[in-house]
Amino acid sequence: MKSGIQMNSLLSATSTPDHILVVDDVADNSFLLQVLLEDEGYQVEVANSGSAALAKIELSPPKLVLLDVMMPGMNGYEVVQQIRENLDLPFISIVMVTGHDQLTLSKDFQVDGFLRKPIEFDELLSQVHAILDCR
């Protein structure tokens, strides 16, 4: 019988970590989320704009996008709309990250969750685990 450490090594060697894309125009925010999520074993990529995020998503669709709402150029709402309208993409889970107290969205606006800034790490990890464990 293999020890727990050997089994964990075997599991991590045979399974690929879930791919998460963090989208935020503030580099410090992206870096903080990247470090936190990589420490949890996720594969994390960052984008600093909506257009950069869409390009990365088309090249390699992530399982989850953590998406800042307020960005110059293309805001988070526009990014979600573009993702959902692209029928060539698989369904991608999206969590909106905002400094606003509350967001008002139409019923057709498909996102999986919201996080308020400043981000509480326990809440972030709870949402990420819940979303990715369900898939």
Short mmCIF file of N, CA, C and O in Angstrom, two decimals:
data_model
loop_
_atom_site.label_atom_id
_atom_site.label_comp_id
_atom_site.label_asym_id
_atom_site.label_seq_id
_atom_site.Cartn_x
_atom_site.Cartn_y
_atom_site.Cartn_z
N MET A 1 0.84 -1.19 0.00
CA MET A 1 0.00 0.00 0.00
C MET A 1 0.88 1.24 0.00
O MET A 1 1.84 1.33 0.74
N LYS A 2 0.52 2.21 -0.83
CA LYS A 2 1.32 3.43 -0.94
C LYS A 2 0.94 4.41 0.16
O LYS A 2 -0.20 4.47 0.58
N SER A 3 1.92 5.19 0.57
CA SER A 3 1.64 6.19 1.60
C SER A 3 0.84 7.34 0.99
O SER A 3 0.78 7.51 -0.22
N GLY A 4 0.24 8.16 1.86
CA GLY A 4 -0.54 9.31 1.40
C GLY A 4 0.27 10.27 0.56
O GLY A 4 -0.20 10.81 -0.42
N ILE A 5 1.53 10.47 0.94
CA ILE A 5 2.38 11.38 0.18
C ILE A 5 2.63 10.84 -1.22
O ILE A 5 2.53 11.57 -2.19
N GLN A 6 2.92 9.56 -1.32
CA GLN A 6 3.14 8.97 -2.64
C GLN A 6 1.87 9.02 -3.48
O GLN A 6 1.92 9.29 -4.67
N MET A 7 0.72 8.77 -2.88
CA MET A 7 -0.55 8.83 -3.62
C MET A 7 -0.83 10.24 -4.11
O MET A 7 -1.24 10.45 -5.24
N ASN A 8 -0.59 11.26 -3.26
CA ASN A 8 -0.79 12.64 -3.67
C ASN A 8 0.12 13.00 -4.83
O ASN A 8 -0.29 13.68 -5.75
N SER A 9 1.36 12.55 -4.78
CA SER A 9 2.29 12.81 -5.86
C SER A 9 1.82 12.14 -7.14
O SER A 9 1.90 12.71 -8.22
N LEU A 10 1.32 10.92 -7.01
CA LEU A 10 0.83 10.19 -8.17
C LEU A 10 -0.39 10.89 -8.76
O LEU A 10 -0.49 11.06 -9.97
N LEU A 11 -1.30 11.34 -7.89
CA LEU A 11 -2.49 12.04 -8.38
C LEU A 11 -2.13 13.34 -9.07
O LEU A 11 -2.65 13.65 -10.13
N SER A 12 -1.23 14.11 -8.48
CA SER A 12 -0.88 15.39 -9.09
C SER A 12 -0.09 15.19 -10.38
O SER A 12 -0.14 16.02 -11.27
N ALA A 13 0.60 14.07 -10.50
CA ALA A 13 1.36 13.82 -11.72
C ALA A 13 0.44 13.37 -12.86
O ALA A 13 0.75 13.59 -14.02
N THR A 14 -0.68 12.74 -12.54
CA THR A 14 -1.56 12.23 -13.58
C THR A 14 -2.73 13.15 -13.90
O THR A 14 -3.36 12.99 -14.92
N SER A 15 -3.05 14.08 -13.03
CA SER A 15 -4.16 14.99 -13.32
C SER A 15 -3.62 16.40 -13.55
O SER A 15 -2.65 16.81 -12.93
N THR A 16 -4.27 17.10 -14.45
CA THR A 16 -3.84 18.47 -14.72
C THR A 16 -4.65 19.41 -13.84
O THR A 16 -5.84 19.20 -13.63
N PRO A 17 -4.01 20.44 -13.33
CA PRO A 17 -4.74 21.37 -12.47
C PRO A 17 -5.76 22.17 -13.28
O PRO A 17 -5.60 22.38 -14.48
N ASP A 18 -6.82 22.59 -12.61
CA ASP A 18 -7.83 23.43 -13.27
C ASP A 18 -7.20 24.74 -13.69
O ASP A 18 -6.41 25.34 -12.96
N HIS A 19 -7.58 25.20 -14.88
CA HIS A 19 -7.05 26.41 -15.49
C HIS A 19 -7.98 27.58 -15.17
O HIS A 19 -9.17 27.54 -15.47
N ILE A 20 -7.43 28.62 -14.54
CA ILE A 20 -8.18 29.82 -14.17
C ILE A 20 -7.53 31.02 -14.84
O ILE A 20 -6.31 31.15 -14.86
N LEU A 21 -8.38 31.91 -15.39
CA LEU A 21 -7.90 33.17 -15.96
C LEU A 21 -8.35 34.30 -15.06
O LEU A 21 -9.54 34.44 -14.77
N VAL A 22 -7.38 35.09 -14.59
CA VAL A 22 -7.66 36.27 -13.77
C VAL A 22 -7.55 37.49 -14.67
O VAL A 22 -6.52 37.68 -15.33
N VAL A 23 -8.61 38.31 -14.71
CA VAL A 23 -8.62 39.48 -15.58
C VAL A 23 -8.80 40.72 -14.73
O VAL A 23 -9.84 40.90 -14.09
N ASP A 24 -7.78 41.58 -14.71
CA ASP A 24 -7.84 42.82 -13.94
C ASP A 24 -6.82 43.78 -14.54
O ASP A 24 -5.70 43.36 -14.88
N ASP A 25 -7.19 45.04 -14.69
CA ASP A 25 -6.27 46.03 -15.25
C ASP A 25 -5.24 46.52 -14.24
O ASP A 25 -4.30 47.21 -14.60
N VAL A 26 -5.40 46.14 -12.97
CA VAL A 26 -4.43 46.51 -11.93
C VAL A 26 -3.53 45.30 -11.69
O VAL A 26 -3.98 44.27 -11.17
N ALA A 27 -2.26 45.43 -12.06
CA ALA A 27 -1.32 44.31 -12.00
C ALA A 27 -1.19 43.73 -10.59
O ALA A 27 -1.08 42.51 -10.43
N ASP A 28 -1.21 44.57 -9.57
CA ASP A 28 -1.08 44.08 -8.19
C ASP A 28 -2.24 43.15 -7.82
O ASP A 28 -2.06 42.15 -7.14
N ASN A 29 -3.45 43.50 -8.26
CA ASN A 29 -4.61 42.65 -7.98
C ASN A 29 -4.46 41.29 -8.64
O ASN A 29 -4.70 40.25 -8.02
N SER A 30 -4.07 41.28 -9.91
CA SER A 30 -3.88 40.03 -10.64
C SER A 30 -2.81 39.17 -10.00
O SER A 30 -2.98 37.96 -9.84
N PHE A 31 -1.69 39.80 -9.64
CA PHE A 31 -0.58 39.07 -9.05
C PHE A 31 -0.98 38.42 -7.73
O PHE A 31 -0.67 37.25 -7.48
N LEU A 32 -1.70 39.16 -6.90
CA LEU A 32 -2.14 38.63 -5.62
C LEU A 32 -3.04 37.41 -5.80
O LEU A 32 -2.85 36.37 -5.15
N LEU A 33 -4.01 37.51 -6.71
CA LEU A 33 -4.91 36.38 -6.96
C LEU A 33 -4.15 35.21 -7.58
O LEU A 33 -4.40 34.05 -7.25
N GLN A 34 -3.22 35.51 -8.47
CA GLN A 34 -2.43 34.44 -9.09
C GLN A 34 -1.64 33.66 -8.05
O GLN A 34 -1.67 32.42 -8.04
N VAL A 35 -0.96 34.34 -7.16
CA VAL A 35 -0.16 33.68 -6.13
C VAL A 35 -1.05 32.84 -5.22
O VAL A 35 -0.76 31.68 -4.93
N LEU A 36 -2.16 33.42 -4.78
CA LEU A 36 -3.08 32.71 -3.88
C LEU A 36 -3.61 31.44 -4.54
O LEU A 36 -3.61 30.37 -3.94
N LEU A 37 -4.05 31.54 -5.79
CA LEU A 37 -4.64 30.39 -6.47
C LEU A 37 -3.61 29.35 -6.87
O LEU A 37 -3.87 28.15 -6.82
N GLU A 38 -2.42 29.79 -7.24
CA GLU A 38 -1.36 28.83 -7.55
C GLU A 38 -0.95 28.05 -6.30
O GLU A 38 -0.64 26.87 -6.38
N ASP A 39 -0.96 28.72 -5.15
CA ASP A 39 -0.67 28.03 -3.89
C ASP A 39 -1.70 26.96 -3.59
O ASP A 39 -1.41 25.99 -2.88
N GLU A 40 -2.90 27.11 -4.13
CA GLU A 40 -3.97 26.11 -3.97
C GLU A 40 -3.88 25.00 -5.02
O GLU A 40 -4.70 24.09 -5.03
N GLY A 41 -2.92 25.12 -5.94
CA GLY A 41 -2.72 24.07 -6.93
C GLY A 41 -3.35 24.33 -8.29
O GLY A 41 -3.35 23.45 -9.15
N TYR A 42 -3.90 25.51 -8.49
CA TYR A 42 -4.51 25.83 -9.78
C TYR A 42 -3.48 26.36 -10.76
O TYR A 42 -2.48 26.95 -10.37
N GLN A 43 -3.76 26.17 -12.05
CA GLN A 43 -2.94 26.76 -13.11
C GLN A 43 -3.58 28.11 -13.41
O GLN A 43 -4.75 28.18 -13.80
N VAL A 44 -2.83 29.19 -13.21
CA VAL A 44 -3.40 30.53 -13.32
C VAL A 44 -2.69 31.33 -14.41
O VAL A 44 -1.46 31.33 -14.50
N GLU A 45 -3.50 31.98 -15.21
CA GLU A 45 -3.00 32.88 -16.24
C GLU A 45 -3.66 34.23 -15.97
O GLU A 45 -4.75 34.29 -15.41
N VAL A 46 -3.00 35.32 -16.35
CA VAL A 46 -3.57 36.64 -16.12
C VAL A 46 -3.69 37.40 -17.43
O VAL A 46 -2.93 37.17 -18.39
N ALA A 47 -4.66 38.32 -17.46
CA ALA A 47 -4.83 39.24 -18.58
C ALA A 47 -5.12 40.60 -17.98
O ALA A 47 -5.82 40.71 -16.97
N ASN A 48 -4.61 41.66 -18.61
CA ASN A 48 -4.76 43.00 -18.05
C ASN A 48 -5.84 43.83 -18.73
O ASN A 48 -5.97 45.02 -18.46
N SER A 49 -6.60 43.21 -19.65
CA SER A 49 -7.69 43.92 -20.33
C SER A 49 -8.71 42.92 -20.84
O SER A 49 -8.42 41.72 -20.95
N GLY A 50 -9.86 43.44 -21.19
CA GLY A 50 -10.90 42.59 -21.74
C GLY A 50 -10.49 41.96 -23.06
O GLY A 50 -10.72 40.77 -23.29
N SER A 51 -9.87 42.73 -23.93
CA SER A 51 -9.46 42.19 -25.23
C SER A 51 -8.37 41.14 -25.08
O SER A 51 -8.38 40.12 -25.77
N ALA A 52 -7.43 41.36 -24.15
CA ALA A 52 -6.39 40.36 -23.90
C ALA A 52 -7.01 39.09 -23.33
O ALA A 52 -6.61 37.97 -23.68
N ALA A 53 -8.01 39.24 -22.48
CA ALA A 53 -8.70 38.07 -21.91
C ALA A 53 -9.38 37.26 -23.01
O ALA A 53 -9.25 36.03 -23.04
N LEU A 54 -10.09 37.92 -23.90
CA LEU A 54 -10.79 37.22 -24.97
C LEU A 54 -9.81 36.46 -25.87
O LEU A 54 -10.08 35.33 -26.27
N ALA A 55 -8.66 37.06 -26.15
CA ALA A 55 -7.65 36.39 -26.97
C ALA A 55 -7.14 35.14 -26.27
O ALA A 55 -7.00 34.07 -26.90
N LYS A 56 -6.87 35.23 -24.98
CA LYS A 56 -6.38 34.07 -24.22
C LYS A 56 -7.45 32.99 -24.12
O LYS A 56 -7.15 31.80 -24.19
N ILE A 57 -8.69 33.40 -23.96
CA ILE A 57 -9.80 32.44 -23.84
C ILE A 57 -9.96 31.67 -25.15
O ILE A 57 -10.19 30.46 -25.14
N GLU A 58 -9.85 32.35 -26.27
CA GLU A 58 -9.99 31.67 -27.55
C GLU A 58 -8.85 30.69 -27.80
O GLU A 58 -9.05 29.62 -28.38
N LEU A 59 -7.64 31.03 -27.36
CA LEU A 59 -6.48 30.13 -27.53
C LEU A 59 -6.57 28.91 -26.63
O LEU A 59 -6.26 27.80 -27.05
N SER A 60 -6.95 29.13 -25.38
CA SER A 60 -6.98 28.05 -24.40
C SER A 60 -8.06 28.35 -23.37
O SER A 60 -7.80 28.99 -22.35
N PRO A 61 -9.30 27.90 -23.63
CA PRO A 61 -10.40 28.22 -22.72
C PRO A 61 -10.14 27.70 -21.30
O PRO A 61 -9.87 26.52 -21.11
N PRO A 62 -10.23 28.60 -20.32
CA PRO A 62 -10.07 28.17 -18.92
C PRO A 62 -11.38 27.56 -18.42
O PRO A 62 -12.42 27.66 -19.06
N LYS A 63 -11.31 26.94 -17.26
CA LYS A 63 -12.53 26.44 -16.63
C LYS A 63 -13.24 27.54 -15.87
O LYS A 63 -14.45 27.50 -15.68
N LEU A 64 -12.47 28.56 -15.44
CA LEU A 64 -13.03 29.65 -14.65
C LEU A 64 -12.33 30.95 -15.01
O LEU A 64 -11.12 30.98 -15.19
N VAL A 65 -13.12 32.03 -15.09
CA VAL A 65 -12.58 33.38 -15.28
C VAL A 65 -12.98 34.21 -14.08
O VAL A 65 -14.16 34.28 -13.73
N LEU A 66 -12.00 34.82 -13.43
CA LEU A 66 -12.25 35.81 -12.38
C LEU A 66 -12.09 37.16 -13.07
O LEU A 66 -10.99 37.53 -13.49
N LEU A 67 -13.19 37.87 -13.22
CA LEU A 67 -13.25 39.01 -14.13
C LEU A 67 -13.61 40.31 -13.41
O LEU A 67 -14.70 40.43 -12.83
N ASP A 68 -12.70 41.27 -13.48
CA ASP A 68 -12.94 42.59 -12.93
C ASP A 68 -14.05 43.26 -13.74
O ASP A 68 -14.10 43.14 -14.96
N VAL A 69 -14.94 43.96 -13.07
CA VAL A 69 -16.04 44.63 -13.76
C VAL A 69 -15.56 45.91 -14.42
O VAL A 69 -15.82 46.14 -15.61
N MET A 70 -14.87 46.76 -13.68
CA MET A 70 -14.48 48.07 -14.19
C MET A 70 -13.06 48.06 -14.74
O MET A 70 -12.10 47.99 -14.00
N MET A 71 -12.98 48.08 -16.07
CA MET A 71 -11.70 48.15 -16.75
C MET A 71 -11.83 49.15 -17.90
O MET A 71 -12.91 49.29 -18.47
N PRO A 72 -10.75 49.82 -18.25
CA PRO A 72 -10.82 50.74 -19.39
C PRO A 72 -10.96 49.96 -20.70
O PRO A 72 -10.59 48.80 -20.79
N GLY A 73 -11.53 50.60 -21.68
CA GLY A 73 -11.71 49.94 -22.97
C GLY A 73 -12.93 49.06 -22.95
O GLY A 73 -14.05 49.53 -23.15
N MET A 74 -12.75 47.81 -22.67
CA MET A 74 -13.85 46.83 -22.61
C MET A 74 -14.06 46.44 -21.16
O MET A 74 -13.17 45.88 -20.52
N ASN A 75 -15.25 46.72 -20.62
CA ASN A 75 -15.50 46.38 -19.22
C ASN A 75 -15.89 44.91 -19.09
O ASN A 75 -16.06 44.20 -20.07
N GLY A 76 -16.03 44.47 -17.85
CA GLY A 76 -16.33 43.06 -17.58
C GLY A 76 -17.64 42.58 -18.17
O GLY A 76 -17.75 41.45 -18.62
N TYR A 77 -18.65 43.45 -18.18
CA TYR A 77 -19.94 43.07 -18.75
C TYR A 77 -19.80 42.75 -20.24
O TYR A 77 -20.38 41.79 -20.74
N GLU A 78 -19.03 43.58 -20.94
CA GLU A 78 -18.82 43.36 -22.37
C GLU A 78 -18.04 42.07 -22.63
O GLU A 78 -18.31 41.36 -23.59
N VAL A 79 -17.10 41.77 -21.76
CA VAL A 79 -16.33 40.54 -21.89
C VAL A 79 -17.25 39.33 -21.73
O VAL A 79 -17.20 38.38 -22.52
N VAL A 80 -18.11 39.35 -20.71
CA VAL A 80 -19.05 38.25 -20.50
C VAL A 80 -19.94 38.08 -21.72
O VAL A 80 -20.14 36.96 -22.20
N GLN A 81 -20.43 39.17 -22.24
CA GLN A 81 -21.31 39.11 -23.42
C GLN A 81 -20.59 38.46 -24.60
O GLN A 81 -21.14 37.59 -25.27
N GLN A 82 -19.34 38.83 -24.82
CA GLN A 82 -18.57 38.27 -25.94
C GLN A 82 -18.31 36.78 -25.72
O GLN A 82 -18.39 35.99 -26.66
N ILE A 83 -18.00 36.39 -24.49
CA ILE A 83 -17.76 34.97 -24.20
C ILE A 83 -19.02 34.17 -24.46
O ILE A 83 -18.99 33.12 -25.11
N ARG A 84 -20.15 34.64 -23.93
CA ARG A 84 -21.40 33.89 -24.05
C ARG A 84 -21.93 33.85 -25.49
O ARG A 84 -22.62 32.91 -25.86
N GLU A 85 -21.59 34.84 -26.29
CA GLU A 85 -22.06 34.86 -27.69
C GLU A 85 -21.19 34.00 -28.61
O GLU A 85 -21.60 33.70 -29.72
N ASN A 86 -20.00 33.60 -28.15
CA ASN A 86 -19.10 32.80 -28.97
C ASN A 86 -19.46 31.32 -28.83
O ASN A 86 -19.11 30.67 -27.86
N LEU A 87 -20.17 30.81 -29.81
CA LEU A 87 -20.65 29.43 -29.76
C LEU A 87 -19.53 28.40 -29.94
O LEU A 87 -19.74 27.21 -29.70
N ASP A 88 -18.34 28.85 -30.35
CA ASP A 88 -17.21 27.94 -30.49
C ASP A 88 -16.54 27.63 -29.15
O ASP A 88 -15.72 26.72 -29.06
N LEU A 89 -16.88 28.41 -28.13
CA LEU A 89 -16.29 28.19 -26.81
C LEU A 89 -17.15 27.24 -25.99
O LEU A 89 -18.37 27.29 -26.06
N PRO A 90 -16.50 26.39 -25.18
CA PRO A 90 -17.28 25.59 -24.23
C PRO A 90 -17.82 26.53 -23.16
O PRO A 90 -17.40 27.69 -23.05
N PHE A 91 -18.75 26.03 -22.33
CA PHE A 91 -19.24 26.87 -21.24
C PHE A 91 -18.09 27.12 -20.28
O PHE A 91 -17.39 26.19 -19.87
N ILE A 92 -17.90 28.38 -19.93
CA ILE A 92 -16.84 28.79 -19.02
C ILE A 92 -17.50 29.44 -17.81
O ILE A 92 -18.34 30.32 -17.96
N SER A 93 -17.12 29.00 -16.62
CA SER A 93 -17.64 29.63 -15.40
C SER A 93 -17.00 31.00 -15.24
O SER A 93 -15.80 31.16 -15.51
N ILE A 94 -17.80 31.97 -14.80
CA ILE A 94 -17.31 33.35 -14.64
C ILE A 94 -17.74 33.87 -13.28
O ILE A 94 -18.91 33.76 -12.91
N VAL A 95 -16.78 34.44 -12.56
CA VAL A 95 -17.07 35.14 -11.31
C VAL A 95 -16.66 36.59 -11.53
O VAL A 95 -15.51 36.88 -11.89
N MET A 96 -17.62 37.49 -11.33
CA MET A 96 -17.36 38.92 -11.48
C MET A 96 -16.75 39.46 -10.19
O MET A 96 -17.20 39.12 -9.09
N VAL A 97 -15.74 40.31 -10.33
CA VAL A 97 -15.08 40.93 -9.19
C VAL A 97 -15.33 42.43 -9.28
O VAL A 97 -15.04 43.05 -10.31
N THR A 98 -15.90 43.01 -8.23
CA THR A 98 -16.31 44.41 -8.30
C THR A 98 -16.09 45.15 -6.99
O THR A 98 -16.09 44.54 -5.91
N GLY A 99 -15.94 46.44 -7.11
CA GLY A 99 -15.87 47.30 -5.94
C GLY A 99 -17.24 47.82 -5.55
O GLY A 99 -17.41 48.44 -4.51
N HIS A 100 -18.26 47.57 -6.39
CA HIS A 100 -19.62 48.02 -6.11
C HIS A 100 -20.28 47.14 -5.06
O HIS A 100 -19.97 45.96 -4.94
N ASP A 101 -21.21 47.72 -4.32
CA ASP A 101 -21.94 46.97 -3.30
C ASP A 101 -22.85 45.92 -3.91
O ASP A 101 -23.01 44.84 -3.40
N GLN A 102 -23.47 46.27 -5.03
CA GLN A 102 -24.43 45.37 -5.63
C GLN A 102 -24.45 45.59 -7.14
O GLN A 102 -24.29 46.71 -7.60
N LEU A 103 -24.64 44.52 -7.86
CA LEU A 103 -24.75 44.61 -9.31
C LEU A 103 -26.16 44.26 -9.71
O LEU A 103 -26.76 43.34 -9.16
N THR A 104 -26.69 44.99 -10.67
CA THR A 104 -28.00 44.65 -11.19
C THR A 104 -27.81 44.13 -12.60
O THR A 104 -27.31 44.83 -13.48
N LEU A 105 -28.18 42.88 -12.79
CA LEU A 105 -27.98 42.22 -14.07
C LEU A 105 -29.29 41.64 -14.57
O LEU A 105 -30.14 41.26 -13.78
N SER A 106 -29.39 41.53 -15.88
CA SER A 106 -30.58 40.90 -16.44
C SER A 106 -30.53 39.40 -16.19
O SER A 106 -29.48 38.84 -15.90
N LYS A 107 -31.67 38.74 -16.32
CA LYS A 107 -31.73 37.30 -16.12
C LYS A 107 -30.88 36.56 -17.14
O LYS A 107 -30.42 35.45 -16.88
N ASP A 108 -30.68 37.15 -18.30
CA ASP A 108 -29.91 36.50 -19.37
C ASP A 108 -28.41 36.59 -19.15
O ASP A 108 -27.64 35.98 -19.87
N PHE A 109 -27.98 37.38 -18.18
CA PHE A 109 -26.56 37.57 -17.92
C PHE A 109 -26.05 36.40 -17.09
O PHE A 109 -26.34 36.31 -15.90
N GLN A 110 -25.32 35.49 -17.72
CA GLN A 110 -24.93 34.24 -17.07
C GLN A 110 -23.55 34.33 -16.43
O GLN A 110 -22.54 34.25 -17.13
N VAL A 111 -23.54 34.49 -15.12
CA VAL A 111 -22.29 34.40 -14.36
C VAL A 111 -22.54 33.49 -13.18
O VAL A 111 -23.68 33.24 -12.79
N ASP A 112 -21.46 32.98 -12.61
CA ASP A 112 -21.56 31.98 -11.55
C ASP A 112 -21.39 32.55 -10.16
O ASP A 112 -21.61 31.84 -9.18
N GLY A 113 -20.96 33.81 -10.07
CA GLY A 113 -20.79 34.39 -8.75
C GLY A 113 -20.23 35.79 -8.81
O GLY A 113 -19.89 36.31 -9.88
N PHE A 114 -20.16 36.39 -7.63
CA PHE A 114 -19.64 37.75 -7.48
C PHE A 114 -18.71 37.79 -6.28
O PHE A 114 -18.95 37.11 -5.28
N LEU A 115 -17.68 38.60 -6.38
CA LEU A 115 -16.79 38.88 -5.26
C LEU A 115 -16.65 40.39 -5.17
O LEU A 115 -16.48 41.06 -6.18
N ARG A 116 -16.72 40.90 -3.94
CA ARG A 116 -16.52 42.33 -3.73
C ARG A 116 -15.09 42.61 -3.35
O ARG A 116 -14.46 41.84 -2.65
N LYS A 117 -14.59 43.74 -3.85
CA LYS A 117 -13.27 44.22 -3.45
C LYS A 117 -13.44 45.06 -2.19
O LYS A 117 -14.42 45.78 -2.08
N PRO A 118 -12.53 45.02 -1.25
CA PRO A 118 -11.36 44.14 -1.24
C PRO A 118 -11.79 42.69 -1.06
O PRO A 118 -12.72 42.39 -0.30
N ILE A 119 -11.13 41.82 -1.76
CA ILE A 119 -11.50 40.40 -1.79
C ILE A 119 -11.12 39.72 -0.48
O ILE A 119 -10.00 39.86 0.00
N GLU A 120 -12.08 39.01 0.06
CA GLU A 120 -11.83 38.16 1.23
C GLU A 120 -11.36 36.81 0.69
O GLU A 120 -12.09 36.14 -0.05
N PHE A 121 -10.15 36.41 1.02
CA PHE A 121 -9.55 35.22 0.43
C PHE A 121 -10.35 33.96 0.71
O PHE A 121 -10.46 33.09 -0.14
N ASP A 122 -10.91 33.85 1.92
CA ASP A 122 -11.71 32.66 2.24
C ASP A 122 -12.93 32.57 1.33
O ASP A 122 -13.29 31.49 0.87
N GLU A 123 -13.58 33.70 1.08
CA GLU A 123 -14.74 33.73 0.19
C GLU A 123 -14.34 33.39 -1.24
O GLU A 123 -15.02 32.63 -1.93
N LEU A 124 -13.21 33.94 -1.69
CA LEU A 124 -12.70 33.63 -3.03
C LEU A 124 -12.48 32.13 -3.18
O LEU A 124 -12.97 31.51 -4.12
N LEU A 125 -11.73 31.56 -2.25
CA LEU A 125 -11.42 30.13 -2.34
C LEU A 125 -12.67 29.28 -2.22
O LEU A 125 -12.80 28.26 -2.91
N SER A 126 -13.60 29.69 -1.40
CA SER A 126 -14.85 28.96 -1.26
C SER A 126 -15.61 28.93 -2.59
O SER A 126 -16.09 27.87 -3.02
N GLN A 127 -15.72 30.07 -3.25
CA GLN A 127 -16.42 30.12 -4.54
C GLN A 127 -15.68 29.33 -5.61
O GLN A 127 -16.29 28.58 -6.37
N VAL A 128 -14.37 29.49 -5.67
CA VAL A 128 -13.58 28.78 -6.68
C VAL A 128 -13.71 27.27 -6.50
O VAL A 128 -13.98 26.54 -7.45
N HIS A 129 -13.55 26.80 -5.26
CA HIS A 129 -13.67 25.36 -5.00
C HIS A 129 -15.08 24.86 -5.35
O HIS A 129 -15.23 23.81 -5.97
N ALA A 130 -16.10 25.60 -4.94
CA ALA A 130 -17.48 25.18 -5.21
C ALA A 130 -17.75 25.08 -6.72
O ALA A 130 -18.36 24.12 -7.19
N ILE A 131 -17.28 26.04 -7.46
CA ILE A 131 -17.51 26.06 -8.92
C ILE A 131 -16.73 24.95 -9.60
O ILE A 131 -17.28 24.19 -10.40
N LEU A 132 -15.46 24.82 -9.29
CA LEU A 132 -14.63 23.86 -10.01
C LEU A 132 -14.87 22.42 -9.55
O LEU A 132 -14.70 21.49 -10.34
N ASP A 133 -15.30 22.23 -8.31
CA ASP A 133 -15.60 20.87 -7.84
C ASP A 133 -16.90 20.34 -8.44
O ASP A 133 -17.12 19.14 -8.47
N CYS A 134 -17.76 21.24 -8.89
CA CYS A 134 -19.05 20.84 -9.49
C CYS A 134 -18.90 20.44 -10.95
O CYS A 134 -19.78 19.82 -11.51
N ARG A 135 -17.81 20.80 -11.57
CA ARG A 135 -17.66 20.57 -13.01
C ARG A 135 -17.05 19.25 -13.30
O ARG A 135 -16.39 18.61 -12.65
#
